[in-house]
């Protein structure tokens, strides 16, 4: 149930609020329109003065402008002791006697807007306008409340034959229609295997050249599928031409390919991430990493072998006079 009630009240001011907020003298009942006695208002609807209940307000019209006992559904009302219908909400219309709001009936007008390719009639009620589709423009057919294009694939070419395929894009309404003209005999070359076909393959024929390309798998060295293990990934390649599938094994950065398996990198003691200053090193690569082994030092320097905090051997090059006094260097 939808309704709006707007209260309309006679000015009521309490003595305490007047004294506290504005220091004004409270108006009398007479100042506010309460000047009738109970006898004067007998048989009429009346409102008593809040300060003196022996005085009343009862207009001669008897609240004729507020004839309703309740606010009707869909109404926007002004309230005194009764209601005055001041208008109707959206989707409601005022009755002929002005006392009720009737819900608009849009059953025959279901659309909020008219199809761009059609012609509509409309019905406005309660500040709301709805539409119904009466007809569709030339080239369109009415389907329910919409206008459908009679030929959505206009400008496309037929391309649904057994020996045709679309080189452009197909119509969304019919996949046998193509944006490009389709050759009638588009598979001229007989081809015993799809892997030989350099084009589109269908029913033993190829739209392009029918050739064999065994070199496509030249970087796949294994005829038998290797074992991936914990560090490898196997990939296959089908060369066609009647040749068997070939394989390759790709190792992760922590391993290297040895034979037909991925072997985890193991660094010998003394491997350094960088070649120390003044050192001559052997560079060793495994997987995705490179390590350096100190072989000797430049003239005037001596190899000093020590143990780091993790117990690993490390080597550096110390100038001779420092090496001779460096008691932490191990015998090499």
CSV table of C-alpha atoms in Angstrom, one decimal, residues 114-223:
chain,number,residue,atom,x,y,z
A,114,UNK,CA,9.9,2.1,-28.9
A,115,UNK,CA,12.0,-0.2,-31.1
A,116,UNK,CA,14.2,2.0,-33.3
A,117,UNK,CA,13.1,0.1,-36.4
A,118,UNK,CA,9.3,0.3,-35.6
A,119,UNK,CA,6.3,2.5,-35.1
A,120,UNK,CA,4.6,2.6,-31.7
A,121,UNK,CA,1.5,4.1,-30.0
A,122,UNK,CA,1.8,5.3,-26.5
A,123,UNK,CA,-0.2,5.7,-23.3
A,124,UNK,CA,0.6,8.2,-20.6
A,125,UNK,CA,-0.8,7.8,-17.1
A,126,UNK,CA,0.4,9.1,-13.7
A,127,UNK,CA,3.4,10.9,-15.3
A,128,UNK,CA,4.5,7.6,-16.9
A,129,UNK,CA,4.5,6.9,-20.6
A,130,UNK,CA,4.5,3.3,-22.0
A,131,UNK,CA,4.5,2.1,-25.6
A,132,UNK,CA,3.3,-0.8,-27.7
A,133,UNK,CA,4.8,-1.8,-31.1
A,134,UNK,CA,2.3,-1.3,-33.9
A,135,UNK,CA,4.4,-2.1,-37.0
A,136,UNK,CA,8.0,-2.5,-38.2
A,137,UNK,CA,9.9,-0.6,-40.9
A,138,UNK,CA,10.5,-2.0,-44.3
A,139,UNK,CA,13.0,-4.8,-44.2
A,140,UNK,CA,12.0,-5.8,-40.7
A,141,UNK,CA,9.5,-8.3,-39.3
A,142,UNK,CA,7.7,-8.0,-35.9
A,143,UNK,CA,8.6,-10.7,-33.4
A,144,UNK,CA,6.9,-10.1,-30.1
A,145,UNK,CA,7.8,-6.6,-29.0
A,146,UNK,CA,10.9,-6.2,-31.3
A,147,UNK,CA,11.6,-5.7,-35.0
A,148,UNK,CA,13.9,-8.4,-36.6
A,149,UNK,CA,16.0,-7.8,-39.7
A,150,UNK,CA,14.6,-9.8,-42.5
A,151,UNK,CA,18.1,-10.4,-44.0
A,152,UNK,CA,20.8,-10.1,-41.3
A,153,UNK,CA,23.4,-11.5,-43.6
A,154,UNK,CA,22.9,-9.0,-46.4
A,155,UNK,CA,26.3,-8.5,-48.2
A,156,UNK,CA,27.6,-11.9,-47.2
A,157,UNK,CA,28.4,-14.8,-49.6
A,158,UNK,CA,27.3,-18.4,-49.5
A,159,UNK,CA,30.1,-20.6,-48.2
A,160,UNK,CA,28.6,-23.8,-46.9
A,161,UNK,CA,29.7,-26.2,-49.6
A,162,UNK,CA,31.7,-29.3,-48.9
A,163,UNK,CA,34.7,-27.9,-50.7
A,164,UNK,CA,34.5,-24.4,-49.4
A,165,UNK,CA,35.7,-22.5,-46.3
A,166,UNK,CA,35.5,-18.9,-45.2
A,167,UNK,CA,38.7,-16.8,-45.3
A,168,UNK,CA,36.8,-13.7,-43.9
A,169,UNK,CA,34.3,-13.8,-41.0
A,170,UNK,CA,31.0,-15.6,-40.9
A,171,UNK,CA,27.6,-14.0,-40.3
A,172,UNK,CA,26.4,-14.3,-36.7
A,173,UNK,CA,22.9,-15.4,-37.9
A,174,UNK,CA,24.2,-18.0,-40.4
A,175,UNK,CA,27.7,-19.6,-40.2
A,176,UNK,CA,27.4,-20.7,-43.9
A,177,UNK,CA,27.5,-17.1,-45.0
A,178,UNK,CA,31.0,-15.4,-45.3
A,179,UNK,CA,32.1,-11.8,-45.7
A,180,UNK,CA,34.5,-12.9,-48.5
A,181,UNK,CA,33.6,-14.7,-51.7
A,182,UNK,CA,34.3,-18.5,-51.4
A,183,UNK,CA,35.8,-20.4,-54.2
A,184,UNK,CA,33.7,-23.4,-55.3
A,185,UNK,CA,36.7,-25.8,-55.6
A,186,UNK,CA,39.0,-24.7,-52.8
A,187,UNK,CA,40.7,-28.0,-52.1
A,188,UNK,CA,42.5,-28.8,-55.4
A,189,UNK,CA,45.4,-30.9,-54.1
A,190,UNK,CA,45.0,-34.5,-53.0
A,191,UNK,CA,46.9,-35.1,-49.8
A,192,UNK,CA,47.2,-38.5,-48.0
A,193,UNK,CA,47.9,-37.0,-44.6
A,194,UNK,CA,46.8,-33.7,-42.9
A,195,UNK,CA,50.4,-33.2,-41.6
A,196,UNK,CA,51.5,-32.8,-45.3
A,197,UNK,CA,48.9,-30.0,-46.0
A,198,UNK,CA,50.2,-26.5,-46.1
A,199,UNK,CA,46.7,-25.0,-45.7
A,200,UNK,CA,43.2,-26.2,-44.8
A,201,UNK,CA,42.7,-30.0,-44.9
A,202,UNK,CA,39.4,-31.6,-45.7
A,203,UNK,CA,38.4,-35.1,-46.8
A,204,UNK,CA,41.8,-36.1,-48.1
A,205,UNK,CA,42.4,-32.8,-50.0
A,206,UNK,CA,44.4,-29.6,-49.2
A,207,UNK,CA,43.6,-26.0,-50.1
A,208,UNK,CA,47.4,-25.4,-50.4
A,209,UNK,CA,50.4,-27.4,-51.4
A,210,UNK,CA,50.7,-30.9,-50.1
A,211,UNK,CA,54.2,-31.3,-48.9
A,212,UNK,CA,56.3,-33.1,-46.3
A,213,UNK,CA,58.3,-31.1,-43.8
A,214,UNK,CA,60.3,-33.5,-41.6
A,215,UNK,CA,62.8,-30.8,-40.6
A,216,UNK,CA,60.1,-29.3,-38.4
A,217,UNK,CA,61.2,-31.6,-35.7
A,218,UNK,CA,65.0,-31.3,-36.2
A,219,UNK,CA,65.5,-30.0,-32.6
A,220,UNK,CA,63.7,-33.0,-31.1
A,221,UNK,CA,66.6,-35.5,-30.7
A,222,UNK,CA,64.9,-38.4,-29.1
A,223,UNK,CA,63.0,-41.2,-30.9
